XYZ file of C-alpha atoms in Angstrom:
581
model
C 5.965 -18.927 -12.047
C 5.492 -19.363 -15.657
C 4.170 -16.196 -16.230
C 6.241 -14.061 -19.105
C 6.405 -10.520 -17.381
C 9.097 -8.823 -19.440
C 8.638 -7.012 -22.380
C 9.650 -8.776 -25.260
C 11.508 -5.392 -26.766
C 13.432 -2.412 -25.422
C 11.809 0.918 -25.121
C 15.017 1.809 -27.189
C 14.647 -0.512 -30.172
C 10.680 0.076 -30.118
C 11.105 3.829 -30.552
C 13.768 3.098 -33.603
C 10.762 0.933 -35.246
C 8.212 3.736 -34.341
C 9.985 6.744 -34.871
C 8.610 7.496 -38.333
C 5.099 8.764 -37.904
C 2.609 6.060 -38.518
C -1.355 6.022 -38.930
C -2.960 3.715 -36.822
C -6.175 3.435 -34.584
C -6.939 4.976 -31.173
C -5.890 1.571 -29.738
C -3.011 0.655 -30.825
C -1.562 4.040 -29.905
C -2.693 3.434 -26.891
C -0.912 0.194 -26.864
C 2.055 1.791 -27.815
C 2.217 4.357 -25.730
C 2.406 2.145 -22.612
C 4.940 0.058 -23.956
C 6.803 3.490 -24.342
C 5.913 4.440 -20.217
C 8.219 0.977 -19.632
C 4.671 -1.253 -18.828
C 5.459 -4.926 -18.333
C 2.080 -5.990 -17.018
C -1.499 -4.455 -17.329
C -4.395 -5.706 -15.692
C -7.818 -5.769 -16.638
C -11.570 -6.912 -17.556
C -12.950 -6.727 -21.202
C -16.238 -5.288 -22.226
C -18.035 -3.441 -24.947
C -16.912 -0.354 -24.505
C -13.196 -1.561 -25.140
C -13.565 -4.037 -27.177
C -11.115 -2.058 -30.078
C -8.314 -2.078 -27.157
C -8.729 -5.565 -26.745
C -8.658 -6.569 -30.361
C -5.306 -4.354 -30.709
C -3.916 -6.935 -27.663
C -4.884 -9.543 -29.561
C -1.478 -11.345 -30.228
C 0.197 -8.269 -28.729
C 3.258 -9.401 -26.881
C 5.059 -6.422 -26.010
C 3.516 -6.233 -22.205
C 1.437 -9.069 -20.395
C -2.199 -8.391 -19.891
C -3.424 -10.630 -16.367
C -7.252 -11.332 -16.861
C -8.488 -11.349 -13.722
C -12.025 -11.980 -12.431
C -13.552 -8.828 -11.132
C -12.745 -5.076 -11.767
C -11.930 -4.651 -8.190
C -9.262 -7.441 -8.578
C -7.715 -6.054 -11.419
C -7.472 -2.136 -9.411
C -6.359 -3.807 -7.028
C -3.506 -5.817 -8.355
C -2.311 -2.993 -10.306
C -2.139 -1.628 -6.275
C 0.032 -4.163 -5.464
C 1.959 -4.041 -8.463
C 2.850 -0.307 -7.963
C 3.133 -0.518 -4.400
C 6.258 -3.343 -4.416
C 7.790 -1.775 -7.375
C 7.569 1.629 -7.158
C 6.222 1.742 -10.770
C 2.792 3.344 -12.052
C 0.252 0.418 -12.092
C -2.104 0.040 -14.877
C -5.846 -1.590 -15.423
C -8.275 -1.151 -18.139
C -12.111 -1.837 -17.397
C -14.768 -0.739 -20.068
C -18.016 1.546 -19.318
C -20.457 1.847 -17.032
C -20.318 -1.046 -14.392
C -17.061 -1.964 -15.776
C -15.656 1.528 -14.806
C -17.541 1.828 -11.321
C -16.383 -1.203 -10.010
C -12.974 0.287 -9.820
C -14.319 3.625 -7.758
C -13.138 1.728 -4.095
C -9.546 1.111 -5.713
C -9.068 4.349 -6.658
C -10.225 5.639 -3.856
C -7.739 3.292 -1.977
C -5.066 4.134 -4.339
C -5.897 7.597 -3.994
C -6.124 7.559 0.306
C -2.208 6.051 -0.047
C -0.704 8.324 -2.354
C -0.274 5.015 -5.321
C 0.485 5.895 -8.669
C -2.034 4.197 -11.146
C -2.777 4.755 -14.728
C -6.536 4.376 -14.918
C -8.026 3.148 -18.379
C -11.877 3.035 -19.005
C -13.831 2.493 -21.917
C -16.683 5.314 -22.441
C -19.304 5.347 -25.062
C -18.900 7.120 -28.332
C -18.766 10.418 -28.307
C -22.376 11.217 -30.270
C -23.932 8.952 -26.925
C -22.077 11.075 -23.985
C -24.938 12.297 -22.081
C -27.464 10.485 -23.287
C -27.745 7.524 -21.197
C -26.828 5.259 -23.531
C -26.186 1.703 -22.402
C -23.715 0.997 -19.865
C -22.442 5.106 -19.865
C -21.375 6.848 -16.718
C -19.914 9.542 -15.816
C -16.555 8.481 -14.614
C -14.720 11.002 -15.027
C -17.461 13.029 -12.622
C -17.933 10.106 -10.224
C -13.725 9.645 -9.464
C -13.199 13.551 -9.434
C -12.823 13.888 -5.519
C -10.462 10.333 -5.711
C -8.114 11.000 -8.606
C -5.020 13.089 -8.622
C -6.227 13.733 -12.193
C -8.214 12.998 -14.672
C -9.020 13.431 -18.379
C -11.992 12.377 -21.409
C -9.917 11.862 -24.529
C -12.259 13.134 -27.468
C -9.869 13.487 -30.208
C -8.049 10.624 -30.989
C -4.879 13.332 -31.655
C -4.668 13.794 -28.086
C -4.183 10.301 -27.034
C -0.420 10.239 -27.395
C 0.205 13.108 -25.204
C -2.713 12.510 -22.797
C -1.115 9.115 -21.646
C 2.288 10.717 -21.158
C 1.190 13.078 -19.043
C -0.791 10.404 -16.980
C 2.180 8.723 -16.281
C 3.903 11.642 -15.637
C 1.630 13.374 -12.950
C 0.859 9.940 -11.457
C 4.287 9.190 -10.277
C 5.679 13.269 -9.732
C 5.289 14.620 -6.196
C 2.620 13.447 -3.932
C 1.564 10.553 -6.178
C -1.467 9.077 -7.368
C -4.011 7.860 -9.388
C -4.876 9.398 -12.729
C -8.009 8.620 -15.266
C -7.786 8.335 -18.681
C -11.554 7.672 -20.367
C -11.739 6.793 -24.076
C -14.955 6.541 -25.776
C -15.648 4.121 -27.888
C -15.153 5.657 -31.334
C -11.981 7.053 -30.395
C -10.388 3.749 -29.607
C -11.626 2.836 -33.586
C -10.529 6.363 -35.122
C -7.154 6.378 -36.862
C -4.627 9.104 -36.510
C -0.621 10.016 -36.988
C 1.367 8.503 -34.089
C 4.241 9.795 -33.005
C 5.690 9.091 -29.441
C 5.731 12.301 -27.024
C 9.007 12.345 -24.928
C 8.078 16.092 -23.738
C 5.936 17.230 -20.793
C 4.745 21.216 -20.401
C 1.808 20.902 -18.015
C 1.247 24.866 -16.813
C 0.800 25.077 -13.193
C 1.566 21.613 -12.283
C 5.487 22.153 -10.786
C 5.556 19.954 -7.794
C 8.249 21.335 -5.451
C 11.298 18.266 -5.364
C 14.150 20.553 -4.127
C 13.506 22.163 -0.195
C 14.208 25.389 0.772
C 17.790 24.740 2.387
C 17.204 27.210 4.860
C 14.178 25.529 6.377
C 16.374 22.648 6.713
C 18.768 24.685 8.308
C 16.378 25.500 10.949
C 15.966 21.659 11.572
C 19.878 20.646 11.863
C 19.603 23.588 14.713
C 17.014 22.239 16.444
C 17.967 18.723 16.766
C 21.682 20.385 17.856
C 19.629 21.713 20.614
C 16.757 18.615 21.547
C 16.750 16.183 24.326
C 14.193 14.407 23.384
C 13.754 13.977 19.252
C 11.705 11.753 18.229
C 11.097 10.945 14.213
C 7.983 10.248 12.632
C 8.703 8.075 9.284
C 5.691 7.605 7.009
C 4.756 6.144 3.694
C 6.173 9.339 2.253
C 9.677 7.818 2.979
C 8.785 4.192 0.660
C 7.448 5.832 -2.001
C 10.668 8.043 -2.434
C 13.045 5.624 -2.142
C 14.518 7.639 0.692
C 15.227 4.199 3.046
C 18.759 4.330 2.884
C 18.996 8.136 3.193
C 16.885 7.495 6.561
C 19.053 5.284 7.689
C 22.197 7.626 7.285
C 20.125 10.486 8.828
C 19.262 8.446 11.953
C 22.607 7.240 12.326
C 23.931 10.787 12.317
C 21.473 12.910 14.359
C 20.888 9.809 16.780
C 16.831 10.135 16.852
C 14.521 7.327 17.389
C 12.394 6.238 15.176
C 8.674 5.321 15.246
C 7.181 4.351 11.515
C 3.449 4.468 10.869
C 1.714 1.854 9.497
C 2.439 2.818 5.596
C 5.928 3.783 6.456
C 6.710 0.140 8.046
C 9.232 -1.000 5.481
C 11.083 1.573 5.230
C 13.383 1.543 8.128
C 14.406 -1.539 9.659
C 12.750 -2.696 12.177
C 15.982 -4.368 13.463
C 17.861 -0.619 14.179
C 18.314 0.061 17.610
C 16.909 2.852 17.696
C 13.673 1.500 15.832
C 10.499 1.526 18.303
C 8.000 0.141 16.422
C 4.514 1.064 14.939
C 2.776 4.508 16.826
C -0.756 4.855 17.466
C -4.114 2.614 17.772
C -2.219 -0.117 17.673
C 0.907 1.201 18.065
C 3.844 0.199 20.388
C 3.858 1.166 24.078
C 7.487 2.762 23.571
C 6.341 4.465 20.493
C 3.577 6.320 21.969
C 5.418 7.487 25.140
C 8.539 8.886 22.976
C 5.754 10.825 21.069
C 4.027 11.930 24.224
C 7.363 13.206 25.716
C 9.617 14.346 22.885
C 10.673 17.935 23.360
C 11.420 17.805 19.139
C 9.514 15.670 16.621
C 9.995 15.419 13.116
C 7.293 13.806 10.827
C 8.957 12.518 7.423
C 6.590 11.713 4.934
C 4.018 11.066 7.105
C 0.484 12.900 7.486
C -0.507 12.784 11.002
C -3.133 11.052 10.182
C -6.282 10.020 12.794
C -5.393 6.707 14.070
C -1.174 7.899 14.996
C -2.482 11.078 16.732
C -5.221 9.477 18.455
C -6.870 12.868 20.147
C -5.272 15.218 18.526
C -5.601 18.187 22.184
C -3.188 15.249 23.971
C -0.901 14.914 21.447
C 2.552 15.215 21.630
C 2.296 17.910 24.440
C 5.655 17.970 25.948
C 7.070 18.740 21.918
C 8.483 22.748 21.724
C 8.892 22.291 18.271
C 7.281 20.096 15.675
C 8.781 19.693 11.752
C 7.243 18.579 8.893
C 8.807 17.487 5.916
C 6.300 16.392 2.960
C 6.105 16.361 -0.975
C 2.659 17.793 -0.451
C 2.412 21.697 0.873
C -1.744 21.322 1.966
C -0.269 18.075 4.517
C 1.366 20.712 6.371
C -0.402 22.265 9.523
C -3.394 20.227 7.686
C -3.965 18.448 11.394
C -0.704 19.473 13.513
C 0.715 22.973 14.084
C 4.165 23.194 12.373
C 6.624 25.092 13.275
C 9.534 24.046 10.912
C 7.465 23.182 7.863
C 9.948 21.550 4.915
C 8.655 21.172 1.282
C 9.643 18.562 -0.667
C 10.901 14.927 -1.802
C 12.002 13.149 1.179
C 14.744 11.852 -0.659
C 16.269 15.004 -1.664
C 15.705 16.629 1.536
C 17.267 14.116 3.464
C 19.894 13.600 1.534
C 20.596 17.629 1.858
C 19.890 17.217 5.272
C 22.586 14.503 5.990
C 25.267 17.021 4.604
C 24.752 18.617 7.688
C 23.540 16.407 10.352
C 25.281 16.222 13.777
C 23.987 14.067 16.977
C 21.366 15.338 19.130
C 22.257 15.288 23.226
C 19.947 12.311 22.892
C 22.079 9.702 24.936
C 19.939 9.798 27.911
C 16.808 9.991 25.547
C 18.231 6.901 24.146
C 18.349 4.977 27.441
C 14.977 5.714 28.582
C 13.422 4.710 25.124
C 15.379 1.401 24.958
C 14.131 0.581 28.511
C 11.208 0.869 27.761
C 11.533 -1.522 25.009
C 12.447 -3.565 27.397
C 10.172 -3.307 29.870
C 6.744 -3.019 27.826
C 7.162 -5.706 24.737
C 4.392 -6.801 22.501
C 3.332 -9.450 24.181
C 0.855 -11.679 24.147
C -0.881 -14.972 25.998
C 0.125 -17.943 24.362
C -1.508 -21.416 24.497
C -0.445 -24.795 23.671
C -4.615 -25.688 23.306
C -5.266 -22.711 20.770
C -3.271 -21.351 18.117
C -2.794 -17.622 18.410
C -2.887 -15.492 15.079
C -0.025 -13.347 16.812
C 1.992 -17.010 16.956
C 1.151 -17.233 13.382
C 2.434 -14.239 12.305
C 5.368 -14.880 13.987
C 5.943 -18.273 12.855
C 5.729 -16.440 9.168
C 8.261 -14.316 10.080
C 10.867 -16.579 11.260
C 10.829 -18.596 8.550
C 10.757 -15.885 6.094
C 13.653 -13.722 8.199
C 11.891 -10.347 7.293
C 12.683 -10.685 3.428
C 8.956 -11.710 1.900
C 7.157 -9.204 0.256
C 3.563 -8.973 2.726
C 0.154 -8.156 1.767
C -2.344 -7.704 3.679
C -6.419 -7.574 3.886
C -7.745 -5.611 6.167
C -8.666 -6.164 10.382
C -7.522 -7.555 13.142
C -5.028 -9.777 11.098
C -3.529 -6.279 9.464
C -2.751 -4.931 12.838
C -0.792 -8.426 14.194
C 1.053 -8.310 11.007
C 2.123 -4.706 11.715
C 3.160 -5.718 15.136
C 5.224 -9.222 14.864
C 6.550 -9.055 11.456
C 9.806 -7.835 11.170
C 10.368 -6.005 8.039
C 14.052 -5.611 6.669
C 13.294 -3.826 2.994
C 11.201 -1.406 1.379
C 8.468 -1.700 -0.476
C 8.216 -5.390 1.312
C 4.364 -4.159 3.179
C 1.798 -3.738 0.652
C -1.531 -2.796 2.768
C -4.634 -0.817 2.525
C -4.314 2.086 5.174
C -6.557 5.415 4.463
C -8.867 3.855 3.630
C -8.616 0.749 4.649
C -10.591 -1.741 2.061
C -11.598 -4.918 3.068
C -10.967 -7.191 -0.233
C -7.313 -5.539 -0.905
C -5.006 -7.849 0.631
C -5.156 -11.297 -1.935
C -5.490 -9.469 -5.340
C -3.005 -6.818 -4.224
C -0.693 -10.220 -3.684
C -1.432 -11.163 -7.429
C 0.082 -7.389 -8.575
C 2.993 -7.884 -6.605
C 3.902 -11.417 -7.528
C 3.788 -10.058 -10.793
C 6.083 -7.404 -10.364
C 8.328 -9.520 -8.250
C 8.283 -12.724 -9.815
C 11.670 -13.751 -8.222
C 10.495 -12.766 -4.809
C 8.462 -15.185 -2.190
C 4.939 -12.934 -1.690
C 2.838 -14.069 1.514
C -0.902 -12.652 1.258
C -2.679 -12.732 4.866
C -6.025 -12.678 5.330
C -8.909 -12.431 7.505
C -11.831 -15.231 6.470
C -14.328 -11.951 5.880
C -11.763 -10.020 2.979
C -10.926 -13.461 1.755
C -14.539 -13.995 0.919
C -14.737 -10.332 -1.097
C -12.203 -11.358 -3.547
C -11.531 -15.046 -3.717
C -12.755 -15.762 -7.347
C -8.699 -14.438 -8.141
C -7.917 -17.406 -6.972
C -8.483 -18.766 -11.552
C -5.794 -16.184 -12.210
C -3.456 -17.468 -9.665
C -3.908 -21.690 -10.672
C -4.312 -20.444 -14.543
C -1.187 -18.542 -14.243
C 0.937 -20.472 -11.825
C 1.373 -17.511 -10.377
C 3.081 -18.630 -6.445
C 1.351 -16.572 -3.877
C 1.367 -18.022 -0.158
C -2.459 -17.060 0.880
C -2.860 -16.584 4.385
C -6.592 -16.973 5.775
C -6.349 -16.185 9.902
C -9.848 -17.898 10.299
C -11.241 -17.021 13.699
C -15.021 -17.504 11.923
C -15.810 -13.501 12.888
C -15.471 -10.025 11.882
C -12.617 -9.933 14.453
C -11.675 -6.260 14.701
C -15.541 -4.951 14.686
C -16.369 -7.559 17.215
C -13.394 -6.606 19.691
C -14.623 -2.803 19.358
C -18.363 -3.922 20.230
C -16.216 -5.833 23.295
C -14.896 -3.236 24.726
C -16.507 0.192 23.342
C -20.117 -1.460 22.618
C -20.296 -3.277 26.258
C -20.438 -6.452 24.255
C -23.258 -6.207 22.005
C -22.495 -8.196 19.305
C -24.279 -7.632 16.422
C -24.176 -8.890 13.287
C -20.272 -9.853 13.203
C -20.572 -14.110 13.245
C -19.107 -15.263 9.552
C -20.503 -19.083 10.441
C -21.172 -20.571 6.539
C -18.316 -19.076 5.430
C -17.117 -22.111 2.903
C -13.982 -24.700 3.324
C -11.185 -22.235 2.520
C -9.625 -25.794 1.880
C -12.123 -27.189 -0.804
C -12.512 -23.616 -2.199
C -9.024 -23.630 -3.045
C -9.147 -26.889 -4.729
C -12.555 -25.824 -6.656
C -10.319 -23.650 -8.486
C -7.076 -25.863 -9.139
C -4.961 -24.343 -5.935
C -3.786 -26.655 -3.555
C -5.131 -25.937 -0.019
C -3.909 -26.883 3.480
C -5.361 -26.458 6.980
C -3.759 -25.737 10.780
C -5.652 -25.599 13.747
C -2.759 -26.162 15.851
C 1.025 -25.126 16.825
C 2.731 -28.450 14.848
C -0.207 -28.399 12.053
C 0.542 -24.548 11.451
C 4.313 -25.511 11.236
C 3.869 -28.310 8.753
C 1.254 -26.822 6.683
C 2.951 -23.678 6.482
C 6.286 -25.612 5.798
C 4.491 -27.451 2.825
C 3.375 -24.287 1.402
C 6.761 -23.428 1.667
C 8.044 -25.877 -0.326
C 5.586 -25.669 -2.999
C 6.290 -24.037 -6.394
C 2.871 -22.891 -7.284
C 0.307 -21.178 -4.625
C -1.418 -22.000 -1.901
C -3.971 -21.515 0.660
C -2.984 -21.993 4.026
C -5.836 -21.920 6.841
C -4.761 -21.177 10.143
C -8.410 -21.524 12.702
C -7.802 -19.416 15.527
C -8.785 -18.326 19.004
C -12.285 -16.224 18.261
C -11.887 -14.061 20.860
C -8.208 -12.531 20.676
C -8.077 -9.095 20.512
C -5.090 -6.947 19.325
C -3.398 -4.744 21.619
C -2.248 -2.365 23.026
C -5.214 -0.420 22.031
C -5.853 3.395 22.196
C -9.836 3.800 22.270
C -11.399 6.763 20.351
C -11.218 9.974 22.419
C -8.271 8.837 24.028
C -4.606 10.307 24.115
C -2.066 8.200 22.710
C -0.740 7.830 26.555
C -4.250 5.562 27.753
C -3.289 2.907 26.229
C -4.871 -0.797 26.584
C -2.211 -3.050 27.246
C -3.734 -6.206 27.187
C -7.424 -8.033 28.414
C -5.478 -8.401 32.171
C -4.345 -4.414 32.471
């Protein structure tokens, strides 16, 4: 990867050179300011709008700005980015167009709790409101799908406006933040002085828990039979893995992580049962459905682990809930032990304390059936299986790549046969789940991990929505293994119109999709092809083996559907186990 990510200075010896108060223009301070947030990479699109910002980056060396090819991308990548690093990821766009094409990031950002620093160009000031040429609202339109947001209209402000962006983005339940400059503000010149301070009234997210909630916890896994622990994103984003691990170990509780929390416990623990819900583990489900105690960390109970929410859980006398974010709790699930605050520091308070639950028999029965009711799946020696795939990924890899993913059927066999062994190693679109996310995401995280082996798999639809990143990726050399699981159809819509639509298929067949193969060459990537078990080894073996990326097509059964399955309406215990049961 010959792509210069560092900064060239240290935040140190930068604020020694900037110390003294200096006038310069609305961009530059801008430009400074990041540097001063720690910013090694920004991504973005140019326009009019910004076109001061990007004359103050022109020879600026201090971060790397990644040109990509579409707004989206750029949102997108600065996903990724955040998501693998557990820094604040940051993209510039200008007005109008420039600044709506990043709404469905934000919104995805927003859905998964990412912190982003949002920067759009606006028009001058004198033009707000008038329609002027390429204006919008932004700051109106991203109001429901922003943690915050602010219009900078005096070029004083800008120094303390981005500080607090970063700050709020990346403090309790995290997200993105807006920052819109108009035009003329990016031009004016004012005093710059870096701002170290924070005093934002009202905005005190809770990090330490009430001790005596968690009190009430210790006692009731003392007392449970059958505990069963929820881990969700909640527990990634606070770097609260290892803490997990030593909480686990002490209280003896299974654990089931959701489909954001995936890398952060590994899936190689004993007492790890895999992914709940939809899609979710046959031995995950059950513990749910007959835990006497379960204990959601980080995670939201959100729609597709609860399944209907009247069935679930109904054997559970007490439910706890430990989140960042006070309106999660009793949101969807009554809570009887509710816990505010940072996973991390509650469970490291809570391990000061721990003691085993009588969960040896609870143990037994779980691990049996782990046993007894694998993923499994029907493999062929005439068709290559995307399960097989993912699989063969895995092996090779041994858990340690960093994963993206787009969004389908492909998402949910990742989920399933990967085995993931560190945090922040899943980067995938789950609220909201945004078709397009999984190979630009990739970019972000390459970026941010450009020592680490990143593997982005696809479906041949969200390949399609944002393939034109594939410039950035030759121009850059930047080494991203691109996955496409080609089975030539909107694979997860067409297995619900299977079995919930009584096979009407309509309008799902992606026939004239182009040569993933010659579309990767078009742009200077080399591309590779499988349709079989020894191609797929091969290719994937050359792409391997190559320094710069690739795109590897794997062509696939059509008609493979994930499973198990829980339908709509259903209780996490009717499960589909497979097209035979």
């Amino acid at each position: 990867m010959n792509v210069d990510t560092a900064p060239h200075k240290s935040t140190e010896i930068l604020l020694e050179k900037w110390k003294q108060p200096e006038l310069i223009t609305g961009s530059e301070i801008l430009l400074r300011s990041l540097v001063l947030e720690g910013v090694d990479c920004v991504f973005g699109y140019p326009g009019g709008a910004v076109l001061y910002i990007y004359d103050a980056l022109y020879g600026f060396s201090d971060f790397k700005h990644l040109l990509t090819r579409h707004e989206q991308g750029a949102i997108h990548a600065a996903d990724g980015y955040a998501r693998s690093t557990g820094k604040v990821g940051v993209c510039i766009a200008t007005s109008g167009p420039g600044a709506t094409n990043l709404v469905t990031g934000i919104a995805t950002a927003y859905m998964d709790s990412v912190p982003l620093v949002i920067i759009t160009g606006n028009v001058a000031t004198t033009l707000i409101g008038t329609d002027a040429f390429q204006e919008a609202d932004i700051t109106g339109i991203t109001m429901p799908i922003t943690k915050h947001s602010y219009l900078v209209r005096d070029v004083n402000e800008l120094p303390r406006v981005i500080h607090e962006a970063f700050h709020i983005a990346n403090t309790g339940r995290k997200g993105p933040v807006l920052i819109d400059i108009p035009k003329d503000v990016s031009a004016q010149k004012a005093m710059f002085e870096p701002v170290n301070e924070v005093n934002l009234r009202g905005y005190n997210p809770t990090v330490n828990p009430n001790k005596l909630q968690v009190d009430r916890l210790i006692k009731a896994i003392e007392k449970a039979e059958r505990p069963v622990i929820i881990a969700g994103g909640g527990v990634v984003y606070a770097d609260a893995s290892e803490q997990l691990i030593e909480f686990v170990n002490k209280t003896q509780i299974p654990v089931t992580t959701t489909f954001l929390g995936l890398s952060g416990f590994p899936s190689g623990h004993e007492l790890w049962l895999g992914m709940p819900g939809m899609h979710g583990t046959y031995t995950a489900n059950m513990a749910i459905q007959d835990a006497d105690l379960l204990i959601s960390i980080g995670s939201r109970f959100d729609d597709r682990v609860t399944m209907k929410l009247e069935g679930f859980a109904p054997k559970a006398k007490i439910i706890a809930h430990i989140d960042v974010d006070p309106a999660e709790i009793g949101k969807n699930v009554h809570t009887d032990i509710p816990v505010v605050g940072d996973v991390k520091a509650v469970l490291s308070y809570a391990n000061t304390k721990a003691t085993p639950a009588n969960s040896a028999k609870w143990i037994k029965t779980v691990q049996t059936n782990k046993a007894e009711f694998p993923l499994a799946y029907e493999d062929s020696e005439e068709e290559l299986k995307p399960q097989y795939v993912i699989q063969m990924i895995n092996d090779t890899t041994k858990g340690e790549a960093i994963i993206t993913t787009d969004v389908g059927q492909h998402q949910m066999w990742t989920a399933q046969y990967y085995r993931f062994q560190n945090p922040r190693s899943f980067v995938s679109s789950g609220g909201l789940g945004t078709m397009g996310f999984g190979f630009p995401s990739a970019i972000g995280a390459q970026m941010g991990n450009p020592d680490k082996l990143v593997v982005s798999i696809n479906g041949d639809g969200g390949m399609q929505m944002c393939a034109q990143e594939l410039a950035i990726c030759a121009i850059n050399n930047i080494p991203v293994k691109v996955v496409i699981i080609n089975n030539q159809v909107l694979g997860m819509v067409r297995q619900w119109q299977e079995i919930i639509y009584d096979n009407r298929y309509s309008h799902i067949d992606l026939a004239g999709s182009p040569d993933f193969v010659k579309l990767a060459e078009a742009y200077g990537v080399k591309g590779l092809r499988a349709t079989n078990k020894e191609e797929a080894q091969q290719k994937w073996q050359e792409a391997l083996d190559t320094p710069g990326p690739v795109v590897i097509e794997f062509v696939v059964r059509k008609n493979e559907n994930v499973y198990p399955m829980v339908t709509q309406g259903c209780t996490l215990s009717e499960m589909l186990l497979g097209d035979e049961k």
